mmCIF file of C-alpha atoms in Angstrom:
data_model
loop_
_atom_site.group_PDB
_atom_site.id
_atom_site.type_symbol
_atom_site.label_atom_id
_atom_site.label_comp_id
_atom_site.label_asym_id
_atom_site.label_seq_id
_atom_site.Cartn_x
_atom_site.Cartn_y
_atom_site.Cartn_z
ATOM 1 C CA MET A 1139 -40.056 8.923 -9.291
ATOM 2 C CA PRO A 1140 -37.967 9.091 -12.613
ATOM 3 C CA VAL A 1141 -34.865 6.861 -12.631
ATOM 4 C CA LYS A 1142 -32.470 9.864 -13.258
ATOM 5 C CA SER A 1143 -33.778 11.625 -10.204
ATOM 6 C CA LEU A 1144 -33.509 8.318 -8.143
ATOM 7 C CA PHE A 1145 -29.811 7.910 -8.905
ATOM 8 C CA GLY A 1146 -29.206 11.583 -8.041
ATOM 9 C CA LYS A 1147 -30.929 11.001 -4.751
ATOM 10 C CA ILE A 1148 -28.795 7.954 -4.058
ATOM 11 C CA LYS A 1149 -25.612 9.690 -4.795
ATOM 12 C CA GLU A 1150 -26.668 12.566 -2.662
ATOM 13 C CA ASN A 1151 -27.489 10.260 0.362
ATOM 14 C CA THR A 1152 -24.415 8.285 -0.096
ATOM 15 C CA THR A 1153 -22.323 11.522 0.189
ATOM 16 C CA VAL A 1154 -24.149 12.586 3.290
ATOM 17 C CA VAL A 1155 -23.729 9.241 5.017
ATOM 18 C CA SER A 1156 -19.959 8.978 3.888
ATOM 19 C CA GLU A 1157 -19.483 12.526 5.558
ATOM 20 C CA ILE A 1158 -21.245 11.600 8.733
ATOM 21 C CA VAL A 1159 -19.178 8.232 8.988
ATOM 22 C CA SER A 1160 -15.847 10.106 8.311
ATOM 23 C CA GLY A 1161 -16.709 12.942 10.644
ATOM 24 C CA THR A 1162 -17.585 10.654 13.616
ATOM 25 C CA VAL A 1163 -15.276 7.841 13.209
ATOM 26 C CA SER A 1164 -11.947 9.340 12.596
ATOM 27 C CA GLY A 1165 -8.798 7.387 12.943
ATOM 28 C CA ILE A 1166 -10.373 3.967 12.585
ATOM 29 C CA ILE A 1167 -10.670 1.584 9.792
ATOM 30 C CA LYS A 1168 -13.591 -0.780 9.562
ATOM 31 C CA ASP A 1169 -13.098 -4.286 8.499
ATOM 32 C CA GLY A 1170 -15.700 -6.219 6.272
ATOM 33 C CA THR A 1171 -17.683 -7.298 9.224
ATOM 34 C CA GLY A 1172 -18.211 -3.743 10.200
ATOM 35 C CA LYS A 1173 -16.358 -3.895 13.450
ATOM 36 C CA LYS A 1174 -13.935 -1.063 14.329
ATOM 37 C CA ASN A 1175 -10.272 -1.707 14.260
ATOM 38 C CA ALA A 1176 -7.469 0.587 15.363
ATOM 39 C CA ALA A 1177 -5.778 1.945 12.291
ATOM 40 C CA SER A 1178 -3.345 -0.709 11.065
ATOM 41 C CA GLY A 1179 0.341 -0.587 11.518
ATOM 42 C CA LYS A 1180 2.788 0.295 8.719
ATOM 43 C CA LYS A 1181 2.000 -1.656 5.534
ATOM 44 C CA SER A 1182 4.041 -1.942 2.417
ATOM 45 C CA LEU A 1183 2.988 0.231 -0.565
ATOM 46 C CA ASN A 1184 2.081 -2.870 -2.601
ATOM 47 C CA ALA A 1185 -0.101 -4.164 0.120
ATOM 48 C CA ILE A 1186 -1.938 -0.856 0.547
ATOM 49 C CA LYS A 1187 -2.409 -0.713 -3.349
ATOM 50 C CA THR A 1188 -3.822 -4.232 -3.459
ATOM 51 C CA GLU A 1189 -6.332 -3.583 -0.655
ATOM 52 C CA LEU A 1190 -7.324 -0.348 -2.194
ATOM 53 C CA THR A 1191 -7.986 -1.975 -5.652
ATOM 54 C CA GLY A 1192 -10.115 -4.660 -3.817
ATOM 55 C CA LEU A 1193 -12.226 -2.049 -2.118
ATOM 56 C CA LEU A 1194 -12.766 -0.009 -5.389
ATOM 57 C CA LYS A 1195 -13.790 -3.352 -7.115
ATOM 58 C CA GLU A 1196 -16.151 -3.953 -4.200
ATOM 59 C CA LYS A 1197 -17.631 -0.472 -4.318
ATOM 60 C CA SER A 1198 -18.261 -0.889 -8.053
ATOM 61 C CA LYS A 1199 -20.055 -4.191 -7.507
ATOM 62 C CA MET A 1200 -22.017 -2.487 -4.697
ATOM 63 C CA PHE A 1201 -23.261 0.252 -7.106
ATOM 64 C CA GLY A 1202 -24.417 -2.446 -9.532
ATOM 65 C CA VAL A 1203 -26.391 -4.288 -6.846
ATOM 66 C CA LEU A 1204 -27.715 -0.904 -5.521
ATOM 67 C CA GLY A 1205 -28.877 0.092 -9.076
ATOM 68 C CA ARG A 1206 -30.503 -3.377 -9.719
ATOM 69 C CA GLU A 1207 -32.339 -3.185 -6.423
ATOM 70 C CA ALA A 1208 -33.528 0.545 -7.084
ATOM 71 C CA TYR A 1209 -34.719 -0.526 -10.475
ATOM 72 C CA ASP A 1210 -36.664 -3.461 -8.988
ATOM 73 C CA LEU A 1211 -38.187 -1.217 -6.488
ATOM 74 C CA TYR A 1212 -39.240 1.245 -9.222
ATOM 75 C CA GLN A 1213 -40.730 -1.552 -11.407
ATOM 76 C CA ASP A 1214 -42.681 -2.740 -8.195
ATOM 77 C CA GLY A 1215 -43.926 0.820 -7.770
ATOM 78 C CA ASN A 1216 -42.357 0.857 -4.158
ATOM 79 C CA MET A 1217 -39.805 3.576 -4.375
ATOM 80 C CA ASN A 1218 -39.027 3.880 -0.786
ATOM 81 C CA MET A 1219 -35.538 5.068 0.049
ATOM 82 C CA THR A 1220 -35.503 3.181 3.399
ATOM 83 C CA ASN A 1221 -35.473 -0.025 1.625
ATOM 84 C CA LEU A 1222 -32.011 1.143 0.047
ATOM 85 C CA GLU A 1223 -30.636 2.454 3.386
ATOM 86 C CA GLY A 1224 -28.444 -0.685 4.005
ATOM 87 C CA TYR A 1225 -26.759 -0.365 0.583
ATOM 88 C CA PHE A 1226 -26.174 3.268 1.228
ATOM 89 C CA LYS A 1227 -24.320 2.482 4.598
ATOM 90 C CA LYS A 1228 -22.387 -0.236 2.913
ATOM 91 C CA VAL A 1229 -21.053 2.194 0.162
ATOM 92 C CA ALA A 1230 -20.458 4.828 2.829
ATOM 93 C CA GLU A 1231 -18.303 2.351 4.714
ATOM 94 C CA LEU A 1232 -16.402 1.316 1.527
ATOM 95 C CA ASP A 1233 -15.865 5.216 0.795
ATOM 96 C CA PHE A 1234 -14.594 5.673 4.389
ATOM 97 C CA ASN A 1235 -12.150 2.704 4.017
ATOM 98 C CA ILE A 1236 -10.989 3.850 0.679
ATOM 99 C CA GLU A 1237 -10.402 7.428 1.930
ATOM 100 C CA ALA A 1238 -8.311 6.076 4.895
ATOM 101 C CA LEU A 1239 -6.307 3.820 2.668
ATOM 102 C CA SER A 1240 -5.627 6.657 0.158
ATOM 103 C CA LYS A 1241 -4.307 8.760 2.957
ATOM 104 C CA GLU A 1242 -2.167 5.942 4.270
ATOM 105 C CA MET A 1243 -0.715 5.434 0.721
ATOM 106 C CA GLU A 1244 0.100 9.200 0.467
ATOM 107 C CA ILE A 1245 2.029 8.863 3.699
ATOM 108 C CA VAL A 1246 3.946 5.777 2.741
ATOM 109 C CA GLU A 1247 4.880 7.256 -0.734
ATOM 110 C CA LYS A 1248 6.269 10.323 0.982
ATOM 111 C CA GLN A 1249 8.217 8.262 3.474
ATOM 112 C CA ASN A 1250 9.610 6.313 0.433
ATOM 113 C CA GLN A 1251 10.766 9.522 -1.112
ATOM 114 C CA ILE A 1252 12.913 10.598 1.853
ATOM 115 C CA LYS A 1253 16.566 10.338 0.663
ATOM 116 C CA ARG A 1254 19.316 8.705 2.920
ATOM 117 C CA THR A 1255 22.861 9.419 2.963
ATOM 118 C CA CYS A 1256 25.821 6.939 3.420
ATOM 119 C CA ASP A 1257 28.926 7.648 5.659
ATOM 120 C CA CYS A 1258 30.791 8.508 2.584
ATOM 121 C CA GLY A 1259 28.237 11.301 1.755
ATOM 122 C CA LYS A 1260 26.632 9.495 -1.203
ATOM 123 C CA LYS A 1261 22.826 10.005 -1.547
ATOM 124 C CA LEU A 1262 20.962 6.781 -1.409
ATOM 125 C CA ASP A 1263 17.788 5.467 -2.966
ATOM 126 C CA LYS A 1264 15.086 4.007 -0.777
ATOM 127 C CA ASN A 1265 15.880 0.387 -1.735
ATOM 128 C CA ASP A 1266 19.717 0.629 -1.664
ATOM 129 C CA LYS A 1267 21.123 -1.971 0.770
ATOM 130 C CA PHE A 1268 24.686 -1.141 -0.282
ATOM 131 C CA CYS A 1269 26.171 2.326 -1.089
ATOM 132 C CA PRO A 1270 26.671 2.470 -4.946
ATOM 133 C CA ASP A 1271 29.760 4.736 -4.305
ATOM 134 C CA CYS A 1272 31.711 2.951 -1.572
ATOM 135 C CA GLY A 1273 30.013 -0.436 -1.289
ATOM 136 C CA ALA A 1274 29.217 -0.130 2.349
ATOM 137 C CA LYS A 1275 26.272 -2.158 3.748
ATOM 138 C CA ILE A 1276 23.478 0.166 4.609
ATOM 139 C CA ASP A 1277 21.587 -1.078 7.721
ATOM 140 C CA ASP A 1278 18.494 0.816 8.435
ATOM 141 C CA GLY A 1279 16.672 -1.943 10.470
ATOM 142 C CA THR A 1280 14.682 -3.055 7.574
ATOM 143 C CA PHE A 1281 14.948 -5.768 5.098
ATOM 144 C CA ILE A 1282 13.403 -6.301 1.662
ATOM 145 C CA CYS A 1283 11.899 -9.811 1.422
ATOM 146 C CA SER A 1284 12.442 -11.701 -1.917
ATOM 147 C CA CYS A 1285 8.756 -10.960 -2.711
ATOM 148 C CA GLY A 1286 9.541 -7.234 -2.459
ATOM 149 C CA ASN A 1287 7.803 -6.466 0.766
ATOM 150 C CA ILE A 1288 9.720 -4.154 3.338
ATOM 151 C CA GLN A 1289 10.089 -5.883 6.666
ATOM 152 C CA LYS A 1290 11.623 -5.141 10.036
ATOM 153 C CA ASN A 1291 14.960 -7.058 10.562
ATOM 154 C CA SER A 1292 13.400 -8.252 13.926
ATOM 155 C CA GLU A 1293 10.440 -9.954 12.421
ATOM 156 C CA LYS A 1294 10.617 -13.739 11.866
ATOM 157 C CA PHE A 1295 8.333 -14.062 8.868
ATOM 158 C CA CYS A 1296 7.153 -11.964 5.883
ATOM 159 C CA ASN A 1297 3.611 -10.694 6.415
ATOM 160 C CA VAL A 1298 3.038 -10.840 2.701
ATOM 161 C CA CYS A 1299 4.568 -14.176 1.283
ATOM 162 C CA GLY A 1300 5.246 -15.983 4.756
ATOM 163 C CA LYS A 1301 9.051 -16.673 4.027
ATOM 164 C CA ASN A 1302 11.466 -16.790 6.832
ATOM 165 C CA ILE A 1303 13.211 -13.393 7.116
ATOM 166 C CA GLN A 1304 15.672 -14.694 9.403
ATOM 167 C CA ASP A 1305 16.895 -17.380 6.829
ATOM 168 C CA GLN A 1306 17.116 -14.650 4.241
ATOM 169 C CA LEU A 1307 19.162 -12.420 6.593
ATOM 170 C CA LYS A 1308 21.726 -15.138 7.044
ATOM 171 C CA ILE A 1309 22.933 -14.861 3.649
ATOM 172 C CA ALA A 1310 26.414 -13.420 4.244
ATOM 173 C CA ALA A 1311 26.981 -9.695 3.464
ATOM 174 C CA PRO A 1312 30.348 -8.752 1.964
ATOM 175 C CA THR A 1313 32.973 -7.906 4.474
ATOM 176 C CA VAL A 1314 34.995 -4.657 4.464
ATOM 177 C CA GLU A 1315 38.022 -6.585 3.047
ATOM 178 C CA SER A 1316 36.069 -8.541 0.360
ATOM 179 C CA ARG A 1317 33.605 -5.808 -0.573
ATOM 180 C CA SER A 1318 32.770 -5.965 -4.178
ATOM 181 C CA ARG A 1319 30.148 -4.355 -6.316
ATOM 182 C CA ILE A 1320 28.331 -5.022 -9.522
ATOM 183 C CA CYS A 1321 28.595 -2.569 -12.315
ATOM 184 C CA VAL A 1322 25.758 -1.322 -14.474
ATOM 185 C CA CYS A 1323 27.135 -3.390 -17.331
ATOM 186 C CA GLY A 1324 26.751 -6.592 -15.108
ATOM 187 C CA ALA A 1325 30.472 -7.082 -14.287
ATOM 188 C CA MET A 1326 31.735 -7.791 -10.845
ATOM 189 C CA ILE A 1327 34.202 -5.001 -9.620
ATOM 190 C CA SER A 1328 36.412 -6.007 -6.576
ATOM 191 C CA ALA A 1329 37.102 -3.578 -3.596
ATOM 192 C CA GLU A 1330 40.576 -2.939 -5.011
ATOM 193 C CA GLN A 1331 39.394 -1.782 -8.356
ATOM 194 C CA ASP A 1332 38.224 1.845 -8.895
ATOM 195 C CA PHE A 1333 36.941 1.298 -12.487
ATOM 196 C CA CYS A 1334 35.097 -1.553 -14.274
ATOM 197 C CA GLY A 1335 37.421 -3.897 -15.998
ATOM 198 C CA GLU A 1336 34.709 -4.570 -18.746
ATOM 199 C CA CYS A 1337 33.355 -1.080 -19.544
ATOM 200 C CA GLY A 1338 35.841 1.359 -17.826
ATOM 201 C CA ARG A 1339 33.029 3.021 -15.769
ATOM 202 C CA LEU A 1340 33.702 4.338 -12.175
#
């Protein structure tokens, strides 16, 4: 069997196995051991991207191994597709996990684009913890750890870096009387000021 034809067959079989796996095991993510785990809870976008990058690298390595194994079989004159079946299954499993993570990433990206509004009417960005207009503290039950991961206020430790979230939350938020903000120029604007004393901006 010519090598070109062999790789076409490998790609075709990988697609078929991938479709079978994704069609029969929907809603589950397999870990590296092949055990099925319930779809994971909410992850940060960075955690998903990191995991996805790892899976793509693993898939690329697996294609290298598969190609080498196929070539060795070809050289030995033993081009039997059943000898490569384990590799096809591993690639199909990786494809399934990559597809699941890609969908999860789309959902998280859409959720991150949802605009919030302060009580004063100002539209807020997803990472705003204070209103840029009135300076009010925005509490949505989440906290951005110093590592950048979004955590629930109720959790004790960050699931990415392991830092104590409760210690980070103890940092005093400004009170209504002493509420101040930082201008884009870097100057501190007190609650009594309407304009920046350094650059004159609102």
